[in-house]
Short mmCIF file of C-alpha atoms in Angstrom, two decimals:
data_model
loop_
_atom_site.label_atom_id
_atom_site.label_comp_id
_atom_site.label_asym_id
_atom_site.label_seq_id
_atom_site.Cartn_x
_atom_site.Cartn_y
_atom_site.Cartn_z
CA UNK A 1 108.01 101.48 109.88
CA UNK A 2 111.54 99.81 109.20
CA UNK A 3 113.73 101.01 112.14
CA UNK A 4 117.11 100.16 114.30
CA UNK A 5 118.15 101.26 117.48
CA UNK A 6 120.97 100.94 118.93
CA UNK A 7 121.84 101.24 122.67
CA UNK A 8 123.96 102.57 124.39
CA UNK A 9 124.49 105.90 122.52
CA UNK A 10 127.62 106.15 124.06
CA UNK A 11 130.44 103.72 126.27
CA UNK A 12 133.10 104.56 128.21
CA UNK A 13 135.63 101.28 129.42
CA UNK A 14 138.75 100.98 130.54
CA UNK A 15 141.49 99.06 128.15
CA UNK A 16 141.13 94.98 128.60
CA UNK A 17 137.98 95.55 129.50
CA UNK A 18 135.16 93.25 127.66
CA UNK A 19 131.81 95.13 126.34
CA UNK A 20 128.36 94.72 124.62
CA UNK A 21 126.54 96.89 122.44
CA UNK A 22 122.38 96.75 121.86
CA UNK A 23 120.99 96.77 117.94
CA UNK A 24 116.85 96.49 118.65
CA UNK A 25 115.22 95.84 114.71
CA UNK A 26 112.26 96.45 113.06
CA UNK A 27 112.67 95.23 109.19
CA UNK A 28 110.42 93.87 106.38
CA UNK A 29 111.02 91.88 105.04
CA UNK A 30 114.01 90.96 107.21
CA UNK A 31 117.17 89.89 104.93
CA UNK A 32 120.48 89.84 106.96
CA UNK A 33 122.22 92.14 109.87
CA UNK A 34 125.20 93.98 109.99
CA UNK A 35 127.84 95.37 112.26
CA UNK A 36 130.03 97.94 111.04
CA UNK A 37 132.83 100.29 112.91
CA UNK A 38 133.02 103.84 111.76
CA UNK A 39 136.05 105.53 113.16
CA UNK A 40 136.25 109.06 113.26
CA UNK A 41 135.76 110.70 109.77
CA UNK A 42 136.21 107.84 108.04
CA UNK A 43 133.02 105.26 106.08
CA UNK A 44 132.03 102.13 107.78
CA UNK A 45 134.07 99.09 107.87
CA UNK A 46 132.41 95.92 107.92
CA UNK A 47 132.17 93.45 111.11
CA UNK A 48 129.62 90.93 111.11
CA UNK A 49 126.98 90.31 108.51
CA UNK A 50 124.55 87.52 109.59
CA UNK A 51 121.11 86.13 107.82
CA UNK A 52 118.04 84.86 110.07
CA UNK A 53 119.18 81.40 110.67
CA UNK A 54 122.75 82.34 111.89
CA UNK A 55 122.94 82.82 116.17
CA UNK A 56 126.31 84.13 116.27
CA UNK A 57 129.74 84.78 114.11
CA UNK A 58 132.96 86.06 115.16
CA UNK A 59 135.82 88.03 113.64
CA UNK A 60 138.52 88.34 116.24
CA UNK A 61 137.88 89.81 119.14
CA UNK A 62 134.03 90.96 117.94
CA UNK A 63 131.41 88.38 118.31
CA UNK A 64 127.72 89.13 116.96
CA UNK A 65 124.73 87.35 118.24
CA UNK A 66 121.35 87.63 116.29
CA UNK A 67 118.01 86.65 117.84
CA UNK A 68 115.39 86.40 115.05
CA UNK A 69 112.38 86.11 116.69
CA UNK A 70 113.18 88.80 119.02
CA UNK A 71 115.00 91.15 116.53
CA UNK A 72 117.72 92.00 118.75
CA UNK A 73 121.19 91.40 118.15
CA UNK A 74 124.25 92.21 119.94
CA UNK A 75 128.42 93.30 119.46
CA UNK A 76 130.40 91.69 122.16
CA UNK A 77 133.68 92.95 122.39
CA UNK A 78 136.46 91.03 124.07
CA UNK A 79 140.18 92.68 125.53
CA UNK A 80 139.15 96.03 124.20
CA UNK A 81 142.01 98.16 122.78
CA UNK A 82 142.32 101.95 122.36
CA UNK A 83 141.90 101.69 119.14
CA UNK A 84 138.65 99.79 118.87
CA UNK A 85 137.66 103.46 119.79
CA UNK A 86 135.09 104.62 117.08
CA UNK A 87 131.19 104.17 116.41
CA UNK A 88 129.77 101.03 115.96
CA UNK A 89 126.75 101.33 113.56
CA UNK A 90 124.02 98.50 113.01
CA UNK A 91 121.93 97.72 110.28
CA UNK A 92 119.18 95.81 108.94
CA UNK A 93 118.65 94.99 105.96
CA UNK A 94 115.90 93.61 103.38
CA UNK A 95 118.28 92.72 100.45
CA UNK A 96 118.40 95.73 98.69
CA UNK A 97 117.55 98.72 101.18
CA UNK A 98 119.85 98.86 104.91
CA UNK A 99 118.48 100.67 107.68
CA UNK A 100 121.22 102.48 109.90
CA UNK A 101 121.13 102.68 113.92
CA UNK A 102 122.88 106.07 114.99
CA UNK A 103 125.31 104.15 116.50
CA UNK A 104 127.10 103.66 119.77
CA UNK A 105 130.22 105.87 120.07
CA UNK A 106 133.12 103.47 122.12
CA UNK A 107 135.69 104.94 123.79
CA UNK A 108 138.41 102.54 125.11
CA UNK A 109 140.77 104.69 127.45
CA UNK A 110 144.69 103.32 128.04
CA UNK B 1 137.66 92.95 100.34
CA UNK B 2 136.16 95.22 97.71
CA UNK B 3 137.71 98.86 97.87
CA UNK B 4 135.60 101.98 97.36
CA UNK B 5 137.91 105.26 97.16
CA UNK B 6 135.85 108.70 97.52
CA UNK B 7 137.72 111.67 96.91
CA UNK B 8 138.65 114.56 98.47
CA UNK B 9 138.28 113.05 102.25
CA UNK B 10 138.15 116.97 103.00
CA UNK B 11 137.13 120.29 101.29
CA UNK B 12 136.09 123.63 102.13
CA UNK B 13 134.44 125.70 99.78
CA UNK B 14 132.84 128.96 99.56
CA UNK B 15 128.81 129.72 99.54
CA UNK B 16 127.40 129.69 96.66
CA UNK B 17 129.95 127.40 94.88
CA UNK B 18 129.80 124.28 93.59
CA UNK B 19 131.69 120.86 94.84
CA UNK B 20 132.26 117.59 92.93
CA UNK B 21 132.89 114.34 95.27
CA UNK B 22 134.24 111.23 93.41
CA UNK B 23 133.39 107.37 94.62
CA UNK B 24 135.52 105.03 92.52
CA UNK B 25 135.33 101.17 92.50
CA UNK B 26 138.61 100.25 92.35
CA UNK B 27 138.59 96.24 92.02
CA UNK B 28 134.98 95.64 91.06
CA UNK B 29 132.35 96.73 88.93
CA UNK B 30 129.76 98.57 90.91
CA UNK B 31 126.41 98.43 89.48
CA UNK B 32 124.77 100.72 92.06
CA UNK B 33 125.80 102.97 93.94
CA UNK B 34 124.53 104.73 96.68
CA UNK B 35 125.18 108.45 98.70
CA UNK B 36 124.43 108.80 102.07
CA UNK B 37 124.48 112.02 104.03
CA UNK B 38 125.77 111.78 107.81
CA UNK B 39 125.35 114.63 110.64
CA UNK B 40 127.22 114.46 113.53
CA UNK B 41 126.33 111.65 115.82
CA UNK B 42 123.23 110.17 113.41
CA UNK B 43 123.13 108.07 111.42
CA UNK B 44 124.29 106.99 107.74
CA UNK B 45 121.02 108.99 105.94
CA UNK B 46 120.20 107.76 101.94
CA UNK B 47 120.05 110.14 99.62
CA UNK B 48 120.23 108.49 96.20
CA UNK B 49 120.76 105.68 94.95
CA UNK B 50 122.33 105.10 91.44
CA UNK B 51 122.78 102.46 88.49
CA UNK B 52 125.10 102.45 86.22
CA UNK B 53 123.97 104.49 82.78
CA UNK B 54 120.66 105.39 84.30
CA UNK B 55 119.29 108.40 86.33
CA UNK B 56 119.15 108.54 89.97
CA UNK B 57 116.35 108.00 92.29
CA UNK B 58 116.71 110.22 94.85
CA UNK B 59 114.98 109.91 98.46
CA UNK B 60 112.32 112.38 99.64
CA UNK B 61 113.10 115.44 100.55
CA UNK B 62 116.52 114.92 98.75
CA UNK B 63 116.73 117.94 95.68
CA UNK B 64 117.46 116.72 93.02
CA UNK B 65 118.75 119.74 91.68
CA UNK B 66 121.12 120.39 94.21
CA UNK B 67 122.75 117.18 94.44
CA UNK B 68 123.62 116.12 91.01
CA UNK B 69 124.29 112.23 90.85
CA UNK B 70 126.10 110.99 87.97
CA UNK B 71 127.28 107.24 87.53
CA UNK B 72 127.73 107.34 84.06
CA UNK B 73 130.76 104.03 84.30
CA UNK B 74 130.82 100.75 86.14
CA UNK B 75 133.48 102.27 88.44
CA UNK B 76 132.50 105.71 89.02
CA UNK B 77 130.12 107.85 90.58
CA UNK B 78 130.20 111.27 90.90
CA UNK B 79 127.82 113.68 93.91
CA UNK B 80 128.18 117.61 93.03
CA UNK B 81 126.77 119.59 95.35
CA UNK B 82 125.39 122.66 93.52
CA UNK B 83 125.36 125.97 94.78
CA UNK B 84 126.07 125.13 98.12
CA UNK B 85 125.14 126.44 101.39
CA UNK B 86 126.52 126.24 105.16
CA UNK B 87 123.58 123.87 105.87
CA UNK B 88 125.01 121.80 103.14
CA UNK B 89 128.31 121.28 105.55
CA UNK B 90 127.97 117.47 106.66
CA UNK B 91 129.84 114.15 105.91
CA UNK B 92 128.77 112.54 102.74
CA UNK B 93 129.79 108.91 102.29
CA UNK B 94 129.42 106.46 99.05
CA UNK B 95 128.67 102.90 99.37
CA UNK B 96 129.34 100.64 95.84
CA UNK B 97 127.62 97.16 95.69
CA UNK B 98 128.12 94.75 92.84
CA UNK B 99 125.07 93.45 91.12
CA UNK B 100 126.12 89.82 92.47
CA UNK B 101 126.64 89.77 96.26
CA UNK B 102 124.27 91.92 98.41
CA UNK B 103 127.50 93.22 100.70
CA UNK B 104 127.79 97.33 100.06
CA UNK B 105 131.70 98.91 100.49
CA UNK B 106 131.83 102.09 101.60
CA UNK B 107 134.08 104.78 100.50
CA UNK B 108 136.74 106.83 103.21
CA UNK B 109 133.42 109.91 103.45
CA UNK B 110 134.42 113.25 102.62
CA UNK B 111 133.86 115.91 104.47
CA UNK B 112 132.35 118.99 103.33
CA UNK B 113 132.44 122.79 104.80
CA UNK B 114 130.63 125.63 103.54
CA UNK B 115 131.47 128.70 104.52
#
């Protein structure tokens, strides 16, 4: 069964602070991962996308790393802000069909 | 990048009434489309998934008759909920991908109440 997870469900840091979120995968056939950030009644906004043979790729402060042959990848967020507050949603996808985590909900306080 | 406006972000309508939401591809042509259905703290669930000119396939479990998909341009889609109910109250979002690149843009959601 093609699945994400995503752990934590939820994060709590103080500003400046530096975190990491989870994305576990289980896709067939495996095409490319994504990172998005979904603030708070709003759609996803993309982050990261990265195929099998890519390890990492930044944009800004947000760094993904992808394992393949584990099928975990990770968010890394640097200097967080208060407004890098929202939901951070992975996917998976095969080329034409993404699978969703539920997301870890980020809260950055001042 | 590619921008997907959905429209109304917000509406509240009464049971038993029916509600049109709009995705519009504004700088691209967007082959397929797709509607997603998200409940508070889960995640982004398909629904149906629509090409230009042609029906919709829908997911199971996902009526058919209820949500009415249209995508009858390159730059519109259109999800009317029929009928609606208070279980229908959730956050429906669009997604628009050209038939080129694989990348998906996703509309602003809209959020619908039933009461």
């Amino acid at each position: 069964k093609n699945q994400v997870e995503q752990s934590p469900q939820s994060l709590i840091i103080l500003e400046g602070k530096n975190c990491t979120l989870q994305c576990n995968y289980t896709v067939r056939p495996f095409s490319n991962l994504r990172w998005y950030k979904q603030d708070t009644g709003r759609g996803p906004v993309s982050l990261t996308i990265m195929t099998f043979s890519e390890n990492t790729k930044s944009n800004g402060r947000y760094t993904a790393t992808l394992d393949a042959d584990t099928k975990q990848s990770s968010l890394h967020i640097t200097a967080s802000h208060p407004r890098d507050s929202a939901v951070y949603i992975c996917a998976a996808t095969t080329g034409n069909q993404f699978y969703f985590g539920t997301g870890t909900s980020l809260t950055v306080i001042p | 990048g590619a921008v997907v406006s959905q429209h109304p972000s917000r509406v509240i309508c009464k049971s038993g009434t029916s509600v049109k939401i709009e995705c519009r591809s504004l700088d691209f042509q967007a082959t397929t489309m797709f509607w997603y259905r998200q409940f508070p703290k889960k995640s982004l669930m398909l629904m149906a998934t629509s090409n230009e000119g042609s029906k919709a396939t829908y997911e199971q479990g996902v009526e058919k008759d209820k949500f009415l998909i249209n995508h009858a341009s390159l730059t519109l889609s259109t999800l009317t909920v029929t009928s609606a109910h208070p279980e229908d109250s959730s956050f429906y979002i669009c997604s628009a991908r050209t038939g080129l690149v694989t990348e998906a843009f996703f509309g602003q959601g809209t959020r619908l109440t039933v009461v």
